[in-house]
Structure formats: C-alpha cells, structure tokens
mmCIF file of N, CA, C and O in Angstrom:
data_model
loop_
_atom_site.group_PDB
_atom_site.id
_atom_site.type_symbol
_atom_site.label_atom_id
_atom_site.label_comp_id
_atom_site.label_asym_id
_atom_site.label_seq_id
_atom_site.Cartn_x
_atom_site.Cartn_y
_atom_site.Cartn_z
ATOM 1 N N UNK W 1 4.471 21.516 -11.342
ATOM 2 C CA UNK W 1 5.332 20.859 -10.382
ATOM 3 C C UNK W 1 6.029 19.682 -11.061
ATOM 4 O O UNK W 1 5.480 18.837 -11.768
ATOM 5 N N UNK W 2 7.440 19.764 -10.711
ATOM 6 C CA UNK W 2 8.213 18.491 -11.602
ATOM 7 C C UNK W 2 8.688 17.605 -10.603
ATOM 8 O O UNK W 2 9.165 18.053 -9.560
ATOM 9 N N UNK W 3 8.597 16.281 -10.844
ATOM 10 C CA UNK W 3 9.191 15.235 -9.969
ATOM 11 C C UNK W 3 10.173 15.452 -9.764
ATOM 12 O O UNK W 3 10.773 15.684 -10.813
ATOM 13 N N UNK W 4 11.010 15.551 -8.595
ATOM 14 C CA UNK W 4 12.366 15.500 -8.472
ATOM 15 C C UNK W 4 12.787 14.307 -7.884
ATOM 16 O O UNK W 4 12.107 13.798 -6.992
ATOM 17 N N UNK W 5 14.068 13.680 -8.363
ATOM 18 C CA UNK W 5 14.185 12.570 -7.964
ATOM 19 C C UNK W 5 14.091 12.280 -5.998
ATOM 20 O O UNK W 5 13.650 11.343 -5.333
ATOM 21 N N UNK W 6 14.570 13.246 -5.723
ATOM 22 C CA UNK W 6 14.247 12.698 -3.879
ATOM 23 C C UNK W 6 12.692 12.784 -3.467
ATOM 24 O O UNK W 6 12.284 12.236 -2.443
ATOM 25 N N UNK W 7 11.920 13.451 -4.260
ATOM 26 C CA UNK W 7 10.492 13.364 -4.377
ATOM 27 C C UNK W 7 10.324 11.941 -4.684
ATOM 28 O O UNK W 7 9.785 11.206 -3.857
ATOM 29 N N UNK W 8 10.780 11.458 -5.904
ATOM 30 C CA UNK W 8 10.322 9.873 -6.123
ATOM 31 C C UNK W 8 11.421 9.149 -4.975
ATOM 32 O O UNK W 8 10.832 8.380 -4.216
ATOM 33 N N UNK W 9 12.247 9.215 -4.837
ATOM 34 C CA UNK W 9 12.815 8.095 -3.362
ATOM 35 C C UNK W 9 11.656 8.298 -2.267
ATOM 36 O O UNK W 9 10.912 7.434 -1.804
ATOM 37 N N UNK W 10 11.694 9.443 -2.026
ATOM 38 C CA UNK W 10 10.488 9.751 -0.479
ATOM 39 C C UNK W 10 9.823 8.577 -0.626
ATOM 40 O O UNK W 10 10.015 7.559 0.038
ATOM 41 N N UNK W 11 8.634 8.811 -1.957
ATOM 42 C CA UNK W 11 7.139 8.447 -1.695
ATOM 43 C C UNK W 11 7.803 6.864 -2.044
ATOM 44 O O UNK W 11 7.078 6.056 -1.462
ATOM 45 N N UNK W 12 8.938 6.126 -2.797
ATOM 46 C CA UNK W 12 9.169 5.108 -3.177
ATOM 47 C C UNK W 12 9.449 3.870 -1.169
ATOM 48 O O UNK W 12 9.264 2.742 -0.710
ATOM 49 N N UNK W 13 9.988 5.282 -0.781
ATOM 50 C CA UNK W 13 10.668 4.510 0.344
ATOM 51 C C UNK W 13 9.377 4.774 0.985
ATOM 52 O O UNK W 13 8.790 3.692 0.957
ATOM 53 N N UNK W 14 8.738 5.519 1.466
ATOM 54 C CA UNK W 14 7.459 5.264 2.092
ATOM 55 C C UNK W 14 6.488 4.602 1.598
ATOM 56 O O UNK W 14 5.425 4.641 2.217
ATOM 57 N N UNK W 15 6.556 3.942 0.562
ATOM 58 C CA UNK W 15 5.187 3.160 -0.122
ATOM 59 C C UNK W 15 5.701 1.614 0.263
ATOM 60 O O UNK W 15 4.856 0.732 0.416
ATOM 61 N N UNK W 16 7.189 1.316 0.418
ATOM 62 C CA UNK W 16 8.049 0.015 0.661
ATOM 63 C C UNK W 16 7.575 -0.253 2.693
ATOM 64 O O UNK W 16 7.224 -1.294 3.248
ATOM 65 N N UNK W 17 7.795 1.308 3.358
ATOM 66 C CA UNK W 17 6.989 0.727 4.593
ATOM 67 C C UNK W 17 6.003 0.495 4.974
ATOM 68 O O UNK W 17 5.735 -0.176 5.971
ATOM 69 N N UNK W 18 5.057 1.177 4.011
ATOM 70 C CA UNK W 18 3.482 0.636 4.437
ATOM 71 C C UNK W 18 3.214 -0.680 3.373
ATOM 72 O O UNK W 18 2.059 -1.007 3.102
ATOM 73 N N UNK W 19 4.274 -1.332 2.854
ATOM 74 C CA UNK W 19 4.133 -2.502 2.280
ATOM 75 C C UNK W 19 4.505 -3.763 3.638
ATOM 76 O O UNK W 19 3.952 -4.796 4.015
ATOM 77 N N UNK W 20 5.580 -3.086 4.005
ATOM 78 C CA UNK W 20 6.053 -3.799 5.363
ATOM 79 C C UNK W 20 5.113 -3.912 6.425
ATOM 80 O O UNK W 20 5.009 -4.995 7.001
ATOM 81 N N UNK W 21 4.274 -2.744 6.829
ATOM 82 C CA UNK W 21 3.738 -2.996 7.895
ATOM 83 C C UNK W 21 2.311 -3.407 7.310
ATOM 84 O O UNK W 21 1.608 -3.809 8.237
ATOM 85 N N UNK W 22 1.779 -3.435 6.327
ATOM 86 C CA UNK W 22 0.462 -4.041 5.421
ATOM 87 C C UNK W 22 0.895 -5.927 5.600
ATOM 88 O O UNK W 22 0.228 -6.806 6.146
ATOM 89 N N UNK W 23 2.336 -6.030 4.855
ATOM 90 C CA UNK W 23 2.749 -7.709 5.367
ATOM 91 C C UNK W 23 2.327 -8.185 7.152
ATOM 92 O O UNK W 23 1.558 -9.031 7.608
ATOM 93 N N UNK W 24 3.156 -7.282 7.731
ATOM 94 C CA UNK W 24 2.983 -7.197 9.000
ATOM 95 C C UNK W 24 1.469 -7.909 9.867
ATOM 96 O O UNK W 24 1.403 -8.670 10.831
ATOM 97 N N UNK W 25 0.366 -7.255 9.010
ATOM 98 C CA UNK W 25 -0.775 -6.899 9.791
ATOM 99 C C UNK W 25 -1.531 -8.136 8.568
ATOM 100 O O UNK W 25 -2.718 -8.418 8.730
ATOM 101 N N UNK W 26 -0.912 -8.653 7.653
ATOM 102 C CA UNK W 26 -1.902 -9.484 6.962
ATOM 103 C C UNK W 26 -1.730 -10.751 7.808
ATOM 104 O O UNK W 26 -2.644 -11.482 8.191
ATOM 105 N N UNK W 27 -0.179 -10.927 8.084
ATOM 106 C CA UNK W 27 0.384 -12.154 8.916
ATOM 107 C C UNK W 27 -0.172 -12.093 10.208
ATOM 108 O O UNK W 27 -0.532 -13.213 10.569
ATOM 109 N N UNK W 28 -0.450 -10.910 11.326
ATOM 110 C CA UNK W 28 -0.855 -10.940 12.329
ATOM 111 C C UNK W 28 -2.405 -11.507 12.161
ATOM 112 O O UNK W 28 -2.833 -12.411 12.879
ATOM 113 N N UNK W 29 -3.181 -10.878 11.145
ATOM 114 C CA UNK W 29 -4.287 -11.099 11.521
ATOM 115 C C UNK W 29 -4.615 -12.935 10.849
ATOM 116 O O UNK W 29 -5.495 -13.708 11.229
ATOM 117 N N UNK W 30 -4.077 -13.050 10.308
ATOM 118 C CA UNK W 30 -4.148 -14.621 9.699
ATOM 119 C C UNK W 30 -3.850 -15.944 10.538
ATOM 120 O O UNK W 30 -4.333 -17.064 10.370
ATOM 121 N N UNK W 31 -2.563 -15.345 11.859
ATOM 122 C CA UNK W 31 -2.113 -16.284 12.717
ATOM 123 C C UNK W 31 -3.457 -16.093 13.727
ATOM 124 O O UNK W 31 -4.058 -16.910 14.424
ATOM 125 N N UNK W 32 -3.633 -14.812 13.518
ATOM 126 C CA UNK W 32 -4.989 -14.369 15.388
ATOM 127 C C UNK W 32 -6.354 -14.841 14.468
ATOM 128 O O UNK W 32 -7.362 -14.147 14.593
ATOM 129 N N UNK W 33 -6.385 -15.790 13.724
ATOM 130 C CA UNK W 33 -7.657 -16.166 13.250
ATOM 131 C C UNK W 33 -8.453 -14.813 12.256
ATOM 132 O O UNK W 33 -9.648 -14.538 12.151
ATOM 133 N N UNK W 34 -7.531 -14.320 11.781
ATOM 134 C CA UNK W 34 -8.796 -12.902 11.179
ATOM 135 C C UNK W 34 -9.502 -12.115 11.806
ATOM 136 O O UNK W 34 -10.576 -11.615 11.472
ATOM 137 N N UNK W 35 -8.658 -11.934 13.131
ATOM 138 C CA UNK W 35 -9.228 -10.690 13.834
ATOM 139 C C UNK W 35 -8.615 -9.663 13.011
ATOM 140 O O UNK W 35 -7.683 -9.967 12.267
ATOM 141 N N UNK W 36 -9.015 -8.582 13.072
ATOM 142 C CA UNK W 36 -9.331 -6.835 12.473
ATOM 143 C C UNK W 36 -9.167 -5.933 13.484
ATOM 144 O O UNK W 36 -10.161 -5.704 14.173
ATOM 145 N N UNK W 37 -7.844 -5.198 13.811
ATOM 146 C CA UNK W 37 -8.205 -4.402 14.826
ATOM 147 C C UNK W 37 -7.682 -2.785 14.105
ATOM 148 O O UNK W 37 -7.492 -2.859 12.891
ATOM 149 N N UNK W 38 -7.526 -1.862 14.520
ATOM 150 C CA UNK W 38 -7.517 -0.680 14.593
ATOM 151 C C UNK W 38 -6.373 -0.284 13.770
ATOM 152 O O UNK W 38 -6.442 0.681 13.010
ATOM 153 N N UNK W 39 -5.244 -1.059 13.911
ATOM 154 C CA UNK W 39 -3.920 -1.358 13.168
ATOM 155 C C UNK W 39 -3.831 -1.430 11.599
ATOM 156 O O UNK W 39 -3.333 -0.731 10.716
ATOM 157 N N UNK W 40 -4.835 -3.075 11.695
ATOM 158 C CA UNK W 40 -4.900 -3.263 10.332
ATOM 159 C C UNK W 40 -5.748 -1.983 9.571
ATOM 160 O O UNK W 40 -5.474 -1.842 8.379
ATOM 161 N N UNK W 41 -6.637 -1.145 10.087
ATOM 162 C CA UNK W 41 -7.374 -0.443 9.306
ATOM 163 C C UNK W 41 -6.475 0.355 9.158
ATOM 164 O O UNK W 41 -6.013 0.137 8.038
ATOM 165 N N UNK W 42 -5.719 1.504 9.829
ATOM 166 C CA UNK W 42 -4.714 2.042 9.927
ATOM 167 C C UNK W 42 -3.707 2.267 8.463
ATOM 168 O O UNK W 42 -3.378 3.214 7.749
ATOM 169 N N UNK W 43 -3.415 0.516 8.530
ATOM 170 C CA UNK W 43 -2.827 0.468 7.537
ATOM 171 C C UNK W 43 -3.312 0.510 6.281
ATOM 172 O O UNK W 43 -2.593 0.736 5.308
ATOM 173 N N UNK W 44 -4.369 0.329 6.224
ATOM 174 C CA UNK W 44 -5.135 0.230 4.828
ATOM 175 C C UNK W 44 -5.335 1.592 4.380
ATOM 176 O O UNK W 44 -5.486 1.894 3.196
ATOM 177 N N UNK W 45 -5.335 2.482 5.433
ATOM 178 C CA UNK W 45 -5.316 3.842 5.208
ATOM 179 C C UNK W 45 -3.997 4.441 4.883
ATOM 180 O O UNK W 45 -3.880 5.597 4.476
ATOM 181 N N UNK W 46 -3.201 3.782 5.037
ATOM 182 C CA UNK W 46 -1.779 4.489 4.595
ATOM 183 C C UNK W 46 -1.500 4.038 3.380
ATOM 184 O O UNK W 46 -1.023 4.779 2.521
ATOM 185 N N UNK W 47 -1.730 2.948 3.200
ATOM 186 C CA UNK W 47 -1.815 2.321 2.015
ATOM 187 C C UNK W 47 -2.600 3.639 0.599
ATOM 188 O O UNK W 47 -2.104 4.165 -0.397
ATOM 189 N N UNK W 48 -3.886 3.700 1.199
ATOM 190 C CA UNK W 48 -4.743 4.466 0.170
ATOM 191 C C UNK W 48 -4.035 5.643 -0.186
ATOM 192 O O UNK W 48 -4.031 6.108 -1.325
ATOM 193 N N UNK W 49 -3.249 6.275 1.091
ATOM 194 C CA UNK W 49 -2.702 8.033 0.910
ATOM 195 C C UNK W 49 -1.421 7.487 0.478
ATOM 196 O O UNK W 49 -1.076 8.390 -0.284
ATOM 197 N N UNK W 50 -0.663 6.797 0.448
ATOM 198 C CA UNK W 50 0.864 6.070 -0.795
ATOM 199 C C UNK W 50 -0.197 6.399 -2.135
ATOM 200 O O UNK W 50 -0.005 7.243 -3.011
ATOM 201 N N UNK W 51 -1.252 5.555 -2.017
ATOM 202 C CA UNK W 51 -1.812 5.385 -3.506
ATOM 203 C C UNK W 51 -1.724 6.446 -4.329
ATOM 204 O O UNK W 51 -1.169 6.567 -5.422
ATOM 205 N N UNK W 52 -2.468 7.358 -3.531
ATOM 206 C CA UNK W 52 -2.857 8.563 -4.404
ATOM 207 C C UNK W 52 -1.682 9.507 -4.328
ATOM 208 O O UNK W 52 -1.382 10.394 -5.128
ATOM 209 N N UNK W 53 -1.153 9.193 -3.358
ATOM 210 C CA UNK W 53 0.341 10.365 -3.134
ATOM 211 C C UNK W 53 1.411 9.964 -4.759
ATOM 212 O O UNK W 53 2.128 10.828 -5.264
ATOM 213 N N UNK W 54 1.298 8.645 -5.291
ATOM 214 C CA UNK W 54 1.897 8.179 -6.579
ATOM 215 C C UNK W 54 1.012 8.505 -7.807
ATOM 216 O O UNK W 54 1.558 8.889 -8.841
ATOM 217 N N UNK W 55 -0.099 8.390 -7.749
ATOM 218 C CA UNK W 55 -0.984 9.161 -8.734
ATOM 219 C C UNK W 55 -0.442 10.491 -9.096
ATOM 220 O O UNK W 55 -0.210 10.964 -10.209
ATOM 221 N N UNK W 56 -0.294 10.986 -7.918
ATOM 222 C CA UNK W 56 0.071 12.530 -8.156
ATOM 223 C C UNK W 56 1.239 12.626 -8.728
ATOM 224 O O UNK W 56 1.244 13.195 -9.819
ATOM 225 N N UNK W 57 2.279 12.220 -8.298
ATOM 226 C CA UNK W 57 3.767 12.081 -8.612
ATOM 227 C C UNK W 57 3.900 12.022 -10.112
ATOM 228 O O UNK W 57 4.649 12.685 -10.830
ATOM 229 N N UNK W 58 2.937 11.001 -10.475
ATOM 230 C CA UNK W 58 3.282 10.270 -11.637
ATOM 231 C C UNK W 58 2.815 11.720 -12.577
ATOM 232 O O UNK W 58 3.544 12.115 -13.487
ATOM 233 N N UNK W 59 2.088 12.117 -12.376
ATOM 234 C CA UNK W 59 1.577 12.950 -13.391
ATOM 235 C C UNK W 59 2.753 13.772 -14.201
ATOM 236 O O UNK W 59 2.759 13.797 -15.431
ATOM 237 N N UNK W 60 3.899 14.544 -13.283
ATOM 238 C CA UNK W 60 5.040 15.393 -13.404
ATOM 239 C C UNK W 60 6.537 14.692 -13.336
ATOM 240 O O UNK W 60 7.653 15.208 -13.285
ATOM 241 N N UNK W 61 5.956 12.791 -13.365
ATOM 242 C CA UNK W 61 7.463 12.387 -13.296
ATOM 243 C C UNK W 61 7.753 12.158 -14.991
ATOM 244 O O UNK W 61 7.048 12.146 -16.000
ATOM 245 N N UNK W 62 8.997 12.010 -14.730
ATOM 246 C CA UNK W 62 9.842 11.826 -16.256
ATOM 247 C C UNK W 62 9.278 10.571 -16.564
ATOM 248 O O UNK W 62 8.552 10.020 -15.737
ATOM 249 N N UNK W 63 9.631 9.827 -18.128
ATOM 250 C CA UNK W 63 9.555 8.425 -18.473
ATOM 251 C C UNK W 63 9.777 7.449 -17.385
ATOM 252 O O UNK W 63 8.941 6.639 -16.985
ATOM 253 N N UNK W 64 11.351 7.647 -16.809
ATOM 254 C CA UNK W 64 11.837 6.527 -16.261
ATOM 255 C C UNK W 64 11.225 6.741 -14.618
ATOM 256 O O UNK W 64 11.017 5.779 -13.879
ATOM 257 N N UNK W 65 11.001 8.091 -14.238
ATOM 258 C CA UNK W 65 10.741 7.624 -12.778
ATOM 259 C C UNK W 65 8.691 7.374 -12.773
ATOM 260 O O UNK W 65 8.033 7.070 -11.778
ATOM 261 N N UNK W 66 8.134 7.630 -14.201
ATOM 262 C CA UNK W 66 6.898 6.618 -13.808
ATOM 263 C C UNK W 66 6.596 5.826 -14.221
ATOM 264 O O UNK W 66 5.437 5.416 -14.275
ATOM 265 N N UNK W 67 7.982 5.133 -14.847
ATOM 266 C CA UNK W 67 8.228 2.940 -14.759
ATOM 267 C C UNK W 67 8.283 2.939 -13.259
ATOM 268 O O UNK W 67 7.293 2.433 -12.732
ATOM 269 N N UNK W 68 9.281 3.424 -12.392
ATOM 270 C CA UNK W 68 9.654 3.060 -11.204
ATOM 271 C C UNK W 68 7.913 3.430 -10.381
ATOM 272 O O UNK W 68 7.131 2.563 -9.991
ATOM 273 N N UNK W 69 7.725 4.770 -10.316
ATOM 274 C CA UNK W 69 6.493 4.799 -9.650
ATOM 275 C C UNK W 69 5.099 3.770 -10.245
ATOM 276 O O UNK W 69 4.132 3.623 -9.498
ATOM 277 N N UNK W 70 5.122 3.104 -11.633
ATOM 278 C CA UNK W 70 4.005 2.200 -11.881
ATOM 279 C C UNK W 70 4.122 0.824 -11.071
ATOM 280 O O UNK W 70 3.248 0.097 -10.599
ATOM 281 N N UNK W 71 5.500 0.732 -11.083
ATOM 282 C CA UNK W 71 6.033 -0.604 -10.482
ATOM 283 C C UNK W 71 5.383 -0.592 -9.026
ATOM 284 O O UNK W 71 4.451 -1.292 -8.629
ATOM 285 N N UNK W 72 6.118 0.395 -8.313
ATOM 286 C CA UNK W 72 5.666 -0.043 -6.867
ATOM 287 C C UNK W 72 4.248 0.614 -6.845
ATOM 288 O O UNK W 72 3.920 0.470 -5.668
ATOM 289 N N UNK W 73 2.969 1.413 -7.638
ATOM 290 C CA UNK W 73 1.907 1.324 -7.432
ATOM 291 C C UNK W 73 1.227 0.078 -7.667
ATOM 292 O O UNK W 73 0.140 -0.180 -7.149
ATOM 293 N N UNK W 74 1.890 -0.754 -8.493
ATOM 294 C CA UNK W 74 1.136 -2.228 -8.471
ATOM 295 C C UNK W 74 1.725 -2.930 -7.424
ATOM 296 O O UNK W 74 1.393 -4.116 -7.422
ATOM 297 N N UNK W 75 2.378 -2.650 -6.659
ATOM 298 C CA UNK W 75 2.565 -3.453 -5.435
ATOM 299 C C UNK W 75 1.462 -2.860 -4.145
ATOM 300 O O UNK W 75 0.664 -3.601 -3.571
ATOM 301 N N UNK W 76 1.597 -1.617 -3.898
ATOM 302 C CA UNK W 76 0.666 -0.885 -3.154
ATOM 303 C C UNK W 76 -0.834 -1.274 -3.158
ATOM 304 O O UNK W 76 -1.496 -1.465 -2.138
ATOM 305 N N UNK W 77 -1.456 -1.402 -4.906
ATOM 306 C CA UNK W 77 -2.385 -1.748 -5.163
ATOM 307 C C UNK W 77 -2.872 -3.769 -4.152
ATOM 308 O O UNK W 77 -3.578 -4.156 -3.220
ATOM 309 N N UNK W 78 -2.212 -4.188 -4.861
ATOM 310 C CA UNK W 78 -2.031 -5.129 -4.739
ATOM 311 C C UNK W 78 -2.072 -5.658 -3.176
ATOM 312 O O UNK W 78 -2.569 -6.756 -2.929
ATOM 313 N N UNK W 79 -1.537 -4.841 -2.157
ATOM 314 C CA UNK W 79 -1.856 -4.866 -0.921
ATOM 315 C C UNK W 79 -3.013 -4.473 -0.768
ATOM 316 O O UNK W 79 -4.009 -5.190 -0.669
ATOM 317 N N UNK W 80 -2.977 -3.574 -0.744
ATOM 318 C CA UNK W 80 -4.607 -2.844 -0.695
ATOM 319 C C UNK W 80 -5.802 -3.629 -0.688
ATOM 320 O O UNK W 80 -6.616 -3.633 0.236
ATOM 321 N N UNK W 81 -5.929 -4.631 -2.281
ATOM 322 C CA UNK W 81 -6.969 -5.520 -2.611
ATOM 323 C C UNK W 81 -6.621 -6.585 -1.212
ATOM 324 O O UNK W 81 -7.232 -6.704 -0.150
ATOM 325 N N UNK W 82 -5.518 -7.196 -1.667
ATOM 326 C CA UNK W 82 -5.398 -8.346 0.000
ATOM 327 C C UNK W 82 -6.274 -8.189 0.998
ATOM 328 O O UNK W 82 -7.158 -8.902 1.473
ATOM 329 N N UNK W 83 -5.677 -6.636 1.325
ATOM 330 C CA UNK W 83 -6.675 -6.331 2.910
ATOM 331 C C UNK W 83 -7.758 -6.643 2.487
ATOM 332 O O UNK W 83 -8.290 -7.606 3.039
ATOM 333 N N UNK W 84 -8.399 -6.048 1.506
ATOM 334 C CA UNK W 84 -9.912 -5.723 1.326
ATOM 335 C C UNK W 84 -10.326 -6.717 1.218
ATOM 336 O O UNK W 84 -11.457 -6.706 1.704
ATOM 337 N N UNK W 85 -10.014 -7.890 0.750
ATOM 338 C CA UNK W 85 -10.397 -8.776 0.613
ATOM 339 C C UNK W 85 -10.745 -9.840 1.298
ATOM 340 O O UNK W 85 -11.696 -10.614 1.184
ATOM 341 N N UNK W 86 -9.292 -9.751 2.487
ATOM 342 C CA UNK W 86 -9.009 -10.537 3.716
ATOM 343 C C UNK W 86 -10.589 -10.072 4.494
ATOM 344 O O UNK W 86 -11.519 -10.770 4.897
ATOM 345 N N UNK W 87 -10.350 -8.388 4.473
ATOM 346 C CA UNK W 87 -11.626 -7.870 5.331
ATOM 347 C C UNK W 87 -13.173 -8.326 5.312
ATOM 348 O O UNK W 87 -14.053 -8.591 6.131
ATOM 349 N N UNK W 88 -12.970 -8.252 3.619
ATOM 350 C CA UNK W 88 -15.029 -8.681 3.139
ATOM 351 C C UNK W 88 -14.829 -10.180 4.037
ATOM 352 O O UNK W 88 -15.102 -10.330 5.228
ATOM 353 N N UNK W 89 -14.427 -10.932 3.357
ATOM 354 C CA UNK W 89 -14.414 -12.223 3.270
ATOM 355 C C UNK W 89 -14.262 -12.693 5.003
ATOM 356 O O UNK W 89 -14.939 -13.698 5.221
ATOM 357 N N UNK W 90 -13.528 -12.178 6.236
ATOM 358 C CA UNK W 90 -13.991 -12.177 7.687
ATOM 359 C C UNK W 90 -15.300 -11.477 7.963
ATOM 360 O O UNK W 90 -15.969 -12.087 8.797
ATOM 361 N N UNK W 91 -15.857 -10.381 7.509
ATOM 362 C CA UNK W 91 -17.037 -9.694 7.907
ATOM 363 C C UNK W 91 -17.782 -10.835 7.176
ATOM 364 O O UNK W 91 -18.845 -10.798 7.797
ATOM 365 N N UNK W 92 -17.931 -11.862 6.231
ATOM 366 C CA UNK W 92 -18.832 -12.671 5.607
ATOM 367 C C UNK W 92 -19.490 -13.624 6.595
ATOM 368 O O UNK W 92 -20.713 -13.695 6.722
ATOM 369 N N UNK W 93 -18.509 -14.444 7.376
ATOM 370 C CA UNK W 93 -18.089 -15.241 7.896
ATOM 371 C C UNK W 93 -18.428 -14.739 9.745
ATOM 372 O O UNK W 93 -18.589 -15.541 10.665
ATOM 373 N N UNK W 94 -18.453 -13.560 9.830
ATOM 374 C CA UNK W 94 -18.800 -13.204 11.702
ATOM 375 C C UNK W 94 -20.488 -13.779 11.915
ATOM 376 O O UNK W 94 -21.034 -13.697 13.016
#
C-alpha cells in the first residue's frame, strides 16, 4: 500500500481536529478545576487511533510526506502525554 497524497491530507487534517478538540478539553477541564468527564477520555482516544493511523501511513509514505507525517505525530504525541498527565496527576490528588 502506497501513501497517496489525499491519504496524507485526510489523516493530516484529522490529526489537526483531534488536536483542536484535545486543546478544547485540556482548557475545559483546567477552568472546571480538573474535572474528567467522558469527553476528555473520548478524546484521548482519538488521539491514540490519529497515533497509530500515522504509524501506519508512515510506513508507505515517500521521504517528504513522512517529514510532514513525523511533524504532526509529535504534535499528536505531545497531546496525548498532556492528557495523561493532566489525568495521573488529578487521580493523585482525589
């Protein structure tokens, strides 16, 4: 299977909204005191299936589209840890 470039826009433009709604839900839960609801997990789960949905990609993309797919997996990543982190660190603290 070969990357095709609207293959890398798809997963590029869907990895940019679960970055949006990951911002979304870090800001909600930070203003509501670090409540955790159903949402934020949600998202952490979309987050994980972007993850691995670029793992895959990357395997069959060209040079240049897995610069572009490394790029926004370190952003994905990078959310990911936030939550997790945001998460341990409220479950520490209940």
């Amino acid at each position: 299977m070969v990357a095709t470039r609207e293959s890398v826009d798809n997963i590029i433009q869907q990895a940019n909204q679960c970055i949006e709604n990951a911002e979304e839900q870090l800001d909600i839960s930070n203003r509501n005191g670090y409540e955790i609801n159903s949402e934020y997990s949600n998202v952490q789960r979309e987050l994980a299936n972007v993850e691995n949905e670029i793992r895959k990609l990357m395997d069959s993309a060209s040079h240049q589209q897995r610069d572009q797919l490394h790029r926004i997996h370190l952003v994905v990543t990078n959310y990911m840890n936030d939550m997790v982190l945001d998460h341990i660190q409220l479950n520490k603290y209940e």
